[in-house]
Coordinates of C-alpha atoms and ligand atoms in Angstrom, one line a residue:
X264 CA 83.2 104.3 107.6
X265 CA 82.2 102.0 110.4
X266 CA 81.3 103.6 113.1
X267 CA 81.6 101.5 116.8
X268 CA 80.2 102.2 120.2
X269 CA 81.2 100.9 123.2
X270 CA 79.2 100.5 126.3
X271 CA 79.8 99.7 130.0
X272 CA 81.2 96.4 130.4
X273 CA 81.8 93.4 132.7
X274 CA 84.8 92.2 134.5
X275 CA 87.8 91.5 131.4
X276 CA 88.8 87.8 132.0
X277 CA 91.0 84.8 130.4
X278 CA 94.2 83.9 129.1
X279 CA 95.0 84.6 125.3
X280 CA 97.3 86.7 122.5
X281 CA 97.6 89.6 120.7
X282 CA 98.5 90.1 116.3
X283 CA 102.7 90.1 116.1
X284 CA 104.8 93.1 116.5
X285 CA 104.4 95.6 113.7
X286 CA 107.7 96.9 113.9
X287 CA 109.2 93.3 114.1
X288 CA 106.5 92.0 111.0
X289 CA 108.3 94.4 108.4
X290 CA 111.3 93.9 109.5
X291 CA 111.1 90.6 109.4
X292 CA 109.7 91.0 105.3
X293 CA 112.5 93.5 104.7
X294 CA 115.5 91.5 105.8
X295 CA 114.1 88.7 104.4
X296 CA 113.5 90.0 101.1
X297 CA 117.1 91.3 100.9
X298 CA 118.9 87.3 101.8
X299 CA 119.8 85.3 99.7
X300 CA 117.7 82.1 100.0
X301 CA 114.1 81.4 101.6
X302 CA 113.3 83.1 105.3
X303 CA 110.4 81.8 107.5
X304 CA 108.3 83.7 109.7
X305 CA 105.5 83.1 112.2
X306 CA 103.5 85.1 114.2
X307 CA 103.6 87.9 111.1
X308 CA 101.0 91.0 111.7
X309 CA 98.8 90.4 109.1
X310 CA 97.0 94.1 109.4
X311 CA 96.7 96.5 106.0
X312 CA 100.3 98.1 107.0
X313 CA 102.5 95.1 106.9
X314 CA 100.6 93.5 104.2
X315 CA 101.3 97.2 102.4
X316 CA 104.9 96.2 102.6
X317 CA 104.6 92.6 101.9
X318 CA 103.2 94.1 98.5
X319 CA 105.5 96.7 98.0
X320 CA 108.5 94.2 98.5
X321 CA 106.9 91.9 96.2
X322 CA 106.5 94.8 93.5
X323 CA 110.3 94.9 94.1
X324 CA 111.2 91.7 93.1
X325 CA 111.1 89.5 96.6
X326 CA 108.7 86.3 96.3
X327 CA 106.4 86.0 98.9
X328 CA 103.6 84.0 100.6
X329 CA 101.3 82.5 103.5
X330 CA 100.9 79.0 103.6
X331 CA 98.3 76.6 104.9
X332 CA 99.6 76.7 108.4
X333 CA 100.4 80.9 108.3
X334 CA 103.7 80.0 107.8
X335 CA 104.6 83.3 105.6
X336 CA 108.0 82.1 103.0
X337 CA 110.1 84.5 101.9
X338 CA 112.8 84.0 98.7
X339 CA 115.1 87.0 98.9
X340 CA 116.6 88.5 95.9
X341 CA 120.1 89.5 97.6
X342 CA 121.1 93.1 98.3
X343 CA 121.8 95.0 95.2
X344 CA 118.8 93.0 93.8
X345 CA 116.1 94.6 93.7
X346 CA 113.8 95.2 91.1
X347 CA 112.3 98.2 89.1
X348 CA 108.7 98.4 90.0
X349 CA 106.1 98.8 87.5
X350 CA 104.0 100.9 89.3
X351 CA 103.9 103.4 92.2
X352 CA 103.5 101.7 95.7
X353 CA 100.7 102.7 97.6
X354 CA 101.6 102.5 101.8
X355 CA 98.4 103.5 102.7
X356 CA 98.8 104.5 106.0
X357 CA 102.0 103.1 106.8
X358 CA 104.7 105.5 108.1
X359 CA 106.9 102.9 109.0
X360 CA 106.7 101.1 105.5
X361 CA 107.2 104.1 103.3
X362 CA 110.0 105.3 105.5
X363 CA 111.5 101.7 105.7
X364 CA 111.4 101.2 101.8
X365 CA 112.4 104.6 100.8
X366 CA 115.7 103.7 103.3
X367 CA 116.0 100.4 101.0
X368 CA 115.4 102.0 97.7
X369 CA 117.7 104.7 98.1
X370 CA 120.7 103.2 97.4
X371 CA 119.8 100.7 94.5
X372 CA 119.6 101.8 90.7
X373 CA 115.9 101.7 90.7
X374 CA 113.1 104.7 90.6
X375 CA 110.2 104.3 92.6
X376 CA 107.2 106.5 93.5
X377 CA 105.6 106.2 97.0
X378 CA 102.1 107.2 97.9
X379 CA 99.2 106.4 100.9
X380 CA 96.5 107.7 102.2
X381 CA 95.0 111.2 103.3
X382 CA 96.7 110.8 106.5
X383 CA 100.3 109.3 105.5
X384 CA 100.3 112.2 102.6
X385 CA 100.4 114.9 105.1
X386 CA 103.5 113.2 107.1
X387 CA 106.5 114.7 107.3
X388 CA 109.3 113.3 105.0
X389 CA 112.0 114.8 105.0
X390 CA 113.3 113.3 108.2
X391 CA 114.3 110.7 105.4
X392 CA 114.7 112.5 102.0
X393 CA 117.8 114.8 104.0
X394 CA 119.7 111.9 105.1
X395 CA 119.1 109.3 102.1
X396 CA 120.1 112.6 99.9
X397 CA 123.3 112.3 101.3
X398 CA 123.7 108.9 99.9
X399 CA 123.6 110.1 96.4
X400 CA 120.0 109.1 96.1
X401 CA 117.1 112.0 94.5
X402 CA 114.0 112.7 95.4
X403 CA 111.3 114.7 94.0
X404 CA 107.9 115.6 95.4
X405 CA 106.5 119.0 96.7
X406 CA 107.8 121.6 98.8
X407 CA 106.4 120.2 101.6
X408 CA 108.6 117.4 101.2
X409 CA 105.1 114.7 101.4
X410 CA 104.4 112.3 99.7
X411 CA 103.3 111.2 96.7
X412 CA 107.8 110.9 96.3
X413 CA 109.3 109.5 93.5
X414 CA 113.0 108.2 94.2
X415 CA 116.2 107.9 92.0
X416 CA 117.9 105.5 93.8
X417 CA 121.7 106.4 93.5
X418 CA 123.5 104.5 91.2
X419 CA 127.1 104.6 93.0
X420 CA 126.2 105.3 97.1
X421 CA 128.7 106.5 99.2
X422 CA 129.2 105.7 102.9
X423 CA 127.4 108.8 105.1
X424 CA 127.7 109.4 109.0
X425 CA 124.6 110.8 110.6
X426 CA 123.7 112.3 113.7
X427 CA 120.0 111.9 114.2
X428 CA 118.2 115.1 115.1
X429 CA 115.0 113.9 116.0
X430 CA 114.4 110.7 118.3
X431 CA 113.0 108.1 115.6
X432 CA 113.3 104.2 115.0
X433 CA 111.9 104.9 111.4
X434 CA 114.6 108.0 110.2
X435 CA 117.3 105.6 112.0
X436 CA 116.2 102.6 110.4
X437 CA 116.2 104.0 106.7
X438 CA 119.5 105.0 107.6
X439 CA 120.8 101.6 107.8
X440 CA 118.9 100.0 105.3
X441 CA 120.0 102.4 102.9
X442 CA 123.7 101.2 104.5
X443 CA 123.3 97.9 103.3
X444 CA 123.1 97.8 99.4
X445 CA 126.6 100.7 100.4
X446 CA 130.0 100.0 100.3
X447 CA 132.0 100.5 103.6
X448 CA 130.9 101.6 107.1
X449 CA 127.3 103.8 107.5
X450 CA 127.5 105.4 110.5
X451 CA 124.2 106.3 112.1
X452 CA 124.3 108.6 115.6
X453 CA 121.6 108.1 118.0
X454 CA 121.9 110.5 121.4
X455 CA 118.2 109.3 122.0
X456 CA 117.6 106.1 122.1
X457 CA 114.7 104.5 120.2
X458 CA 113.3 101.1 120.0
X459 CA 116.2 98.8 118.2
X460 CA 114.9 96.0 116.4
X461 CA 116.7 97.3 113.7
X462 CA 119.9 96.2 115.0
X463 CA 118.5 93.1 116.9
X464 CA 117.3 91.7 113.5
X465 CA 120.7 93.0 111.4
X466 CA 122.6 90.8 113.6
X467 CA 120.0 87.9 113.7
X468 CA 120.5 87.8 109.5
X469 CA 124.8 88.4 110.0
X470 CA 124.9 91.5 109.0
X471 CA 128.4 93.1 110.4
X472 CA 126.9 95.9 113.3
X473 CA 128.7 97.6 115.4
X474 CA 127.3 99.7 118.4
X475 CA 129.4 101.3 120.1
X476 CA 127.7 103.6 122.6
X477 CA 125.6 106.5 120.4
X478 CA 127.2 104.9 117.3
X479 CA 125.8 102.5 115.3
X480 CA 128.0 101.3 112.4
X481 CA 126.5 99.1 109.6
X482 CA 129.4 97.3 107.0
X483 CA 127.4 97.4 103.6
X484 CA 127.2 95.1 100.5
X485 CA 127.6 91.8 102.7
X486 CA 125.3 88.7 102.1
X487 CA 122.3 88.4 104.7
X488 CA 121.9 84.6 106.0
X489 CA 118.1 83.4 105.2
X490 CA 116.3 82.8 108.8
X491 CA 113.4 81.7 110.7
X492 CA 111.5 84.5 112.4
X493 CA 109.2 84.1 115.1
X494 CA 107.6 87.5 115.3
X495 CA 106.4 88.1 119.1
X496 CA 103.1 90.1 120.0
X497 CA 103.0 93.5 120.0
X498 CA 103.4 95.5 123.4
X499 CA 101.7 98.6 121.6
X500 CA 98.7 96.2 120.8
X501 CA 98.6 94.7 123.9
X502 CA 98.5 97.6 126.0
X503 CA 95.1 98.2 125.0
X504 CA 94.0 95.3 126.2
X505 CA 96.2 96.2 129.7
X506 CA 94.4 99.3 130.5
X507 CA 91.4 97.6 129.5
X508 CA 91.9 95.5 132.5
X509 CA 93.4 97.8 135.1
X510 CA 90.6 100.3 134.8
X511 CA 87.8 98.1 134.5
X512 CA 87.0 96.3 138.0
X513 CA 86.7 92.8 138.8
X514 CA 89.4 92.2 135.7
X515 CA 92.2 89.1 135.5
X516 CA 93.7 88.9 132.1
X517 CA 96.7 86.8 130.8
X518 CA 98.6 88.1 127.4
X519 CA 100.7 85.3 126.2
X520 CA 104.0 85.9 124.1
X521 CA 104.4 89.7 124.0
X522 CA 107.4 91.7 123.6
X523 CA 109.0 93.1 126.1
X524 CA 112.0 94.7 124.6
X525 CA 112.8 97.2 127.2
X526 CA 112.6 100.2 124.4
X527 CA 109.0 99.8 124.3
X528 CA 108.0 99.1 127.5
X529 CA 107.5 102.6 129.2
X530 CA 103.9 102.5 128.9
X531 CA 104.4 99.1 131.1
X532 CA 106.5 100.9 133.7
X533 CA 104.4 104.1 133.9
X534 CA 101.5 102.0 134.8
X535 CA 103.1 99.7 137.5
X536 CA 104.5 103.5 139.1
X537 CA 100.5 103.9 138.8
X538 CA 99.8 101.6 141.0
X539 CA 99.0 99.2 137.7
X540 CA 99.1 95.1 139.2
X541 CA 101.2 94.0 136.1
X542 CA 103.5 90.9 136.3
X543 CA 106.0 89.1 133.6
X544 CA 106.3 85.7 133.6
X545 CA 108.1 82.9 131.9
X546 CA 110.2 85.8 130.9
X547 CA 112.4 84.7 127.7
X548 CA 114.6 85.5 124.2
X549 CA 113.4 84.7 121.1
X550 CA 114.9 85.7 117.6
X551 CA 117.0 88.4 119.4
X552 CA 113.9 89.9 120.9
X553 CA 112.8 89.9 124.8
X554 CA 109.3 88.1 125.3
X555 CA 106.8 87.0 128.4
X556 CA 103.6 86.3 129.2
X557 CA 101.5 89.4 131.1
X558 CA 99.5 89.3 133.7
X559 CA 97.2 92.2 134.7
X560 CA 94.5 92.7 137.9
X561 CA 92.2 95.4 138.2
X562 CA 93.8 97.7 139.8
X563 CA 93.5 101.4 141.6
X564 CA 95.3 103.9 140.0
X565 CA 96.9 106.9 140.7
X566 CA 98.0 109.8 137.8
X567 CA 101.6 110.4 137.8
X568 CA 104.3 112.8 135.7
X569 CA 105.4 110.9 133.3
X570 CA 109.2 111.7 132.7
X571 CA 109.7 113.3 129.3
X572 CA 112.8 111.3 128.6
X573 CA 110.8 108.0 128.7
X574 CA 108.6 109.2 125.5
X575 CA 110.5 107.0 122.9
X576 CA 109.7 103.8 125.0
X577 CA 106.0 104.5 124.7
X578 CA 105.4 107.0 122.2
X579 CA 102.8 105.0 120.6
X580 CA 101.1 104.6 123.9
X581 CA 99.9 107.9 125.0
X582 CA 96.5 108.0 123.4
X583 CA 95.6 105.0 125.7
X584 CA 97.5 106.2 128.5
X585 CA 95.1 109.1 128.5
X586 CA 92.1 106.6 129.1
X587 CA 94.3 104.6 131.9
X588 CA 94.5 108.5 133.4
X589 CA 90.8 109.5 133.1
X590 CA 90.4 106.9 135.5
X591 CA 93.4 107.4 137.7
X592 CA 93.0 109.4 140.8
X593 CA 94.6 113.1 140.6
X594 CA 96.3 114.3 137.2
X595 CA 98.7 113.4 135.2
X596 CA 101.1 114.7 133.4
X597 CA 102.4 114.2 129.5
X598 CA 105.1 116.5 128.2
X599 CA 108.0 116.1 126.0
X600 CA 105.8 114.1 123.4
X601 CA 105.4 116.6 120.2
X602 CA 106.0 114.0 117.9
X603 CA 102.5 112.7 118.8
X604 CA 101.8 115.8 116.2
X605 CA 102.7 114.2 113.2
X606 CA 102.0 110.2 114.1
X607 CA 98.7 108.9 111.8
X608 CA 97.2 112.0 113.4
X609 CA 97.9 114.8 115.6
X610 CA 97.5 112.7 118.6
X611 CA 97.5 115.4 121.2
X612 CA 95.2 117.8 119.4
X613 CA 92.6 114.7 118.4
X614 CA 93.1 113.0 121.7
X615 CA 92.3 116.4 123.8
X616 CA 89.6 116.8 121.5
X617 CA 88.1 113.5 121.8
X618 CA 88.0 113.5 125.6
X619 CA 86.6 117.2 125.9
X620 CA 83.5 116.2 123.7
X621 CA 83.3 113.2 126.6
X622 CA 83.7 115.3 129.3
X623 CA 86.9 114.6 130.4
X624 CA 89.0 117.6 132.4
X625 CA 92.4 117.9 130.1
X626 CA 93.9 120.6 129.3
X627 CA 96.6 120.8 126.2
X628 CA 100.0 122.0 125.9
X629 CA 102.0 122.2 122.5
X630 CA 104.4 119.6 124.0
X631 CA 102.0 117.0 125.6
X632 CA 98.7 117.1 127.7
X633 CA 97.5 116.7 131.4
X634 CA 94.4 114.1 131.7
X635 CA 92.5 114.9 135.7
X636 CA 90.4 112.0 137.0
X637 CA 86.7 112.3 135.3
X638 CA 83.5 111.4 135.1
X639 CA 83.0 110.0 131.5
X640 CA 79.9 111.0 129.4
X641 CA 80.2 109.5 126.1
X642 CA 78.0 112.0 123.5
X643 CA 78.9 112.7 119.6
X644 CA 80.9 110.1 118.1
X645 CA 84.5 110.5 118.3
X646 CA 86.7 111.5 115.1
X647 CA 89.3 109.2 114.8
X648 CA 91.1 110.4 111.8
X649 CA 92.4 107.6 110.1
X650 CA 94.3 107.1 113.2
X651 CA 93.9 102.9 114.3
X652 CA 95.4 104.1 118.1
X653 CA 93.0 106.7 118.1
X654 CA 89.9 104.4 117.2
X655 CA 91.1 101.6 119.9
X656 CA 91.9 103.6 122.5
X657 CA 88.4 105.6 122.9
X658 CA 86.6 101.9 122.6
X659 CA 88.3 101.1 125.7
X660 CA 87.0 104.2 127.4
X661 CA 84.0 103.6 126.8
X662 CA 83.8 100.1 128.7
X663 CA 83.8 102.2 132.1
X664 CA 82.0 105.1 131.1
X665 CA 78.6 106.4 132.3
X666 CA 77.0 106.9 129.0
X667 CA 78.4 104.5 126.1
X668 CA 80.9 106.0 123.4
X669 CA 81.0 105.8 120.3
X670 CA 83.8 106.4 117.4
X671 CA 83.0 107.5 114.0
X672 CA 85.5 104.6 112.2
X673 CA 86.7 101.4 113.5
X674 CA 87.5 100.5 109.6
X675 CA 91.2 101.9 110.6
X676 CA 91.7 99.0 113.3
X677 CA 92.3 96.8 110.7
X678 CA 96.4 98.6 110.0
X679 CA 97.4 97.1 113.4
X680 CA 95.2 94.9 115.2
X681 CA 92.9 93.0 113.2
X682 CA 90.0 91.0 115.2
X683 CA 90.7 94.1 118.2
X684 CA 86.9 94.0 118.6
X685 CA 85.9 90.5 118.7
X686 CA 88.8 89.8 121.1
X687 CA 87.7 92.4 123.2
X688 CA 84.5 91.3 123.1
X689 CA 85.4 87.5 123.9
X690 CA 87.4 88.6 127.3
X691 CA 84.2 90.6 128.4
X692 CA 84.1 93.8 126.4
X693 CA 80.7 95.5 124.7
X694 CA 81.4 96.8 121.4
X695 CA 79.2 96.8 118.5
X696 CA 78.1 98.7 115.5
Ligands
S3P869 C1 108.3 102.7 114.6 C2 108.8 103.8 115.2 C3 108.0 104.8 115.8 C4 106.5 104.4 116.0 C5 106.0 103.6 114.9 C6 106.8 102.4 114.5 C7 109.2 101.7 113.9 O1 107.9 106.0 114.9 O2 105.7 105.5 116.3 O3 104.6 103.2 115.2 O4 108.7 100.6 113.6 O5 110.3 102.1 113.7 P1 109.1 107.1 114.9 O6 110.3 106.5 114.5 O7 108.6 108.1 113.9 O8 109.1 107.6 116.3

């Protein structure tokens, strides 16, 4: 446990970046581990969840390093090649890696047990297990369909088609991995649409991908073409820093290199509609990915209802947007988010909590939550429940609040955005422990 408190701050100002992507960073290790040859990449997340995969793939057979310049090389065994682990591979408390892997896993002859921590245990799986299933692949676990999983990868996978019924990057993304080591076409149906660097990286490594509206059609058991990545910032981490600055007055900061893939960026628009001062320049494509630097002003804003149909753009962003709203004049409103239930916590119960106990007026709903302009009085330190969003986003309340706040564990911090508090700190942020 290490438990944080921040305190009213000064004016946030200067020009720097933010860790990579994490959805990008295992990508990037996964597609990599599956071509034939040696991948680059740059700009790699190194927090405890992609470094969790980076094991995990190398317990699988892919070679894997950082050298002297954080160049991380990758040597790929080939789809079809992976290798039987020797032991179980922990994710700690990475829902994106387990689900990810098991994807990959399921359709190679292999067995493999998957585990993590308190909070990964109590995800829910079977989002997965019921579509890999269909592949020919076996799982076994409890009832609950959690984790610890051991899978029986099938030997001979067949082809599936598979309408998505719940709006998620990770459930469609196992779907096509498990589609690559599969002969013929893996259909997956998505009526929602979720962030996609799934398919931008399948095509950047030549896999055949089709999309063809809701469809998206993966052509198995071809070879993937080795590549340099150049993983971007990530929008998730930078937002934290971005209501940092709105809310705090006096505040001019500049985010260099961030995605801006227009599947993540709801938090971005809902914050200009705000009244959020937030400009993109030297907007450009990297790797298949949209990038540009940010700029953000202080800026007066105004709550707003956010539309329910923009939650998969942003749906990582709603613990912080509830600190962008304390601040906000009026309410606003959250629905249509109860998937924030089963992220690393149950965001909307453990967000509502957290801003009760600091005096903020919100009131719950079992689909979202409405946040009313407040007065914040920091008091008993926050329980973050091994929840890294959770951690960061009540550390940026505290920099405008009346009495400081404090969190019970920043240790979490470290699965997404390593250095968060000495960043915050260097821009004009006061946070210690
Ligand atoms: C992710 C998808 C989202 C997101 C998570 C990363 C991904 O999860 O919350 O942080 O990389 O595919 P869901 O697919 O469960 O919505």
């Amino acid at each position: 446990m290490n438990q944080l408190t921040s305190s009213k701050s000064g004016a946030l100002k200067g020009i720097f970046t933010v860790p990579g992507d994490k959805s990008i960073s295992h990508r990037s290790l996964i597609m990599g581990a599956l071509a034939v040859g040696e991948s680059t990449v740059t700009g790699l997340l190194e927090g405890e969840d992609v470094l969790g995969t980076a094991a995990a793939l190398r317990e699988l057979g892919a070679d894997i390093y950082k050298d002297d310049k954080n160049v991380w090389h990758i040597h790929g065994v080939g789809i079809g090649g992976l290798k039987q682990p020797n032991k179980a591979l922990d994710m700690g408390n990475s829902g994106t890696g387990v689900r990810l892997l098991m994807g990959l896993v399921a359709t190679h002859p292999i067995t493999v047990t998957f585990t993590g921590d308190e909070s990964l245990c109590s995800r829910p799986m079977k989002r997965v297990t019921i579509p890999l299933t269909e592949f020919g692949a076996h799982f076994s676990g409890n009832e609950n369909g959690t984790l610890p999983i051991t899978v029986k990868g099938a030997k001979m996978p067949l082809p599936i088609s598979y309408k998505l019924p719940v709006a998620s990057a990770q459930v469609k993304s196992a779907i096509m991995l498990a589609g690559l080591n599969t002969p013929g076409i893996t259909t997956v149906i998505e009526t929602i649409p979720t962030r996609d660097h799934s398919e931008r990286i399948f095509k950047y490594f030549g896999v055949p991908i089709k999309i063809d509206g809701e469809n998206i059609q993966v052509t198995g058991q071809t070879e993937l073409t080795p590549r340099k990545m150049a993983v971007p910032a990530d929008p998730s981490s930078a937002s934290f820093l971005i209501v940092a600055a709105l809310i705090k007055e006096g505040s001019d900061i500049l985010i260099r290199n961030v995605g801006i893939n227009p599947a993540r960026t709801g938090l971005f628009k809902t914050l200009i509609e705000m009244g959020g001062d937030i400009k993109f320049e030297n907007e450009r494509q990297e790797c298949g990915e949209d990038v540009a630097d940010i700029h953000v002003k202080y800026s007066e804003l105004t709550g707003i209802t956010v539309p329910p149909e923009r939650a998969p753009s942003m749906i990582d962003e709603y613990p912080v947007l509830c600190i962008a709203a304390t601040y906000a004049a009026g309410k606003t409103v959250m629905r249509g988010i109860e998937e924030l239930r089963v992220k690393e916590s149950d965001r909307i119960a453990i967000m509502v909590k957290g801003l009760k106990s600091c005096g903020v007026d919100v009131e719950e709903h079992d689909d979202g939550m409405t946040v009313s302009h407040s007065i914040v009085k920091g008091t008993i330190p926050i329980k973050t429940s091994l929840d890294h969003r959770i951690a960061m986003s009540f550390l940026v309340l505290g920099l405008c609040a009346e009495n400081q706040v404090t969190i019970d564990d920043g240790s979490v911090i470290e699965t997404s955005f390593p250095g968060f508090v000495d960043l915050l700190n260097s821009v004009g942020a006061n946070i210690h422990s």
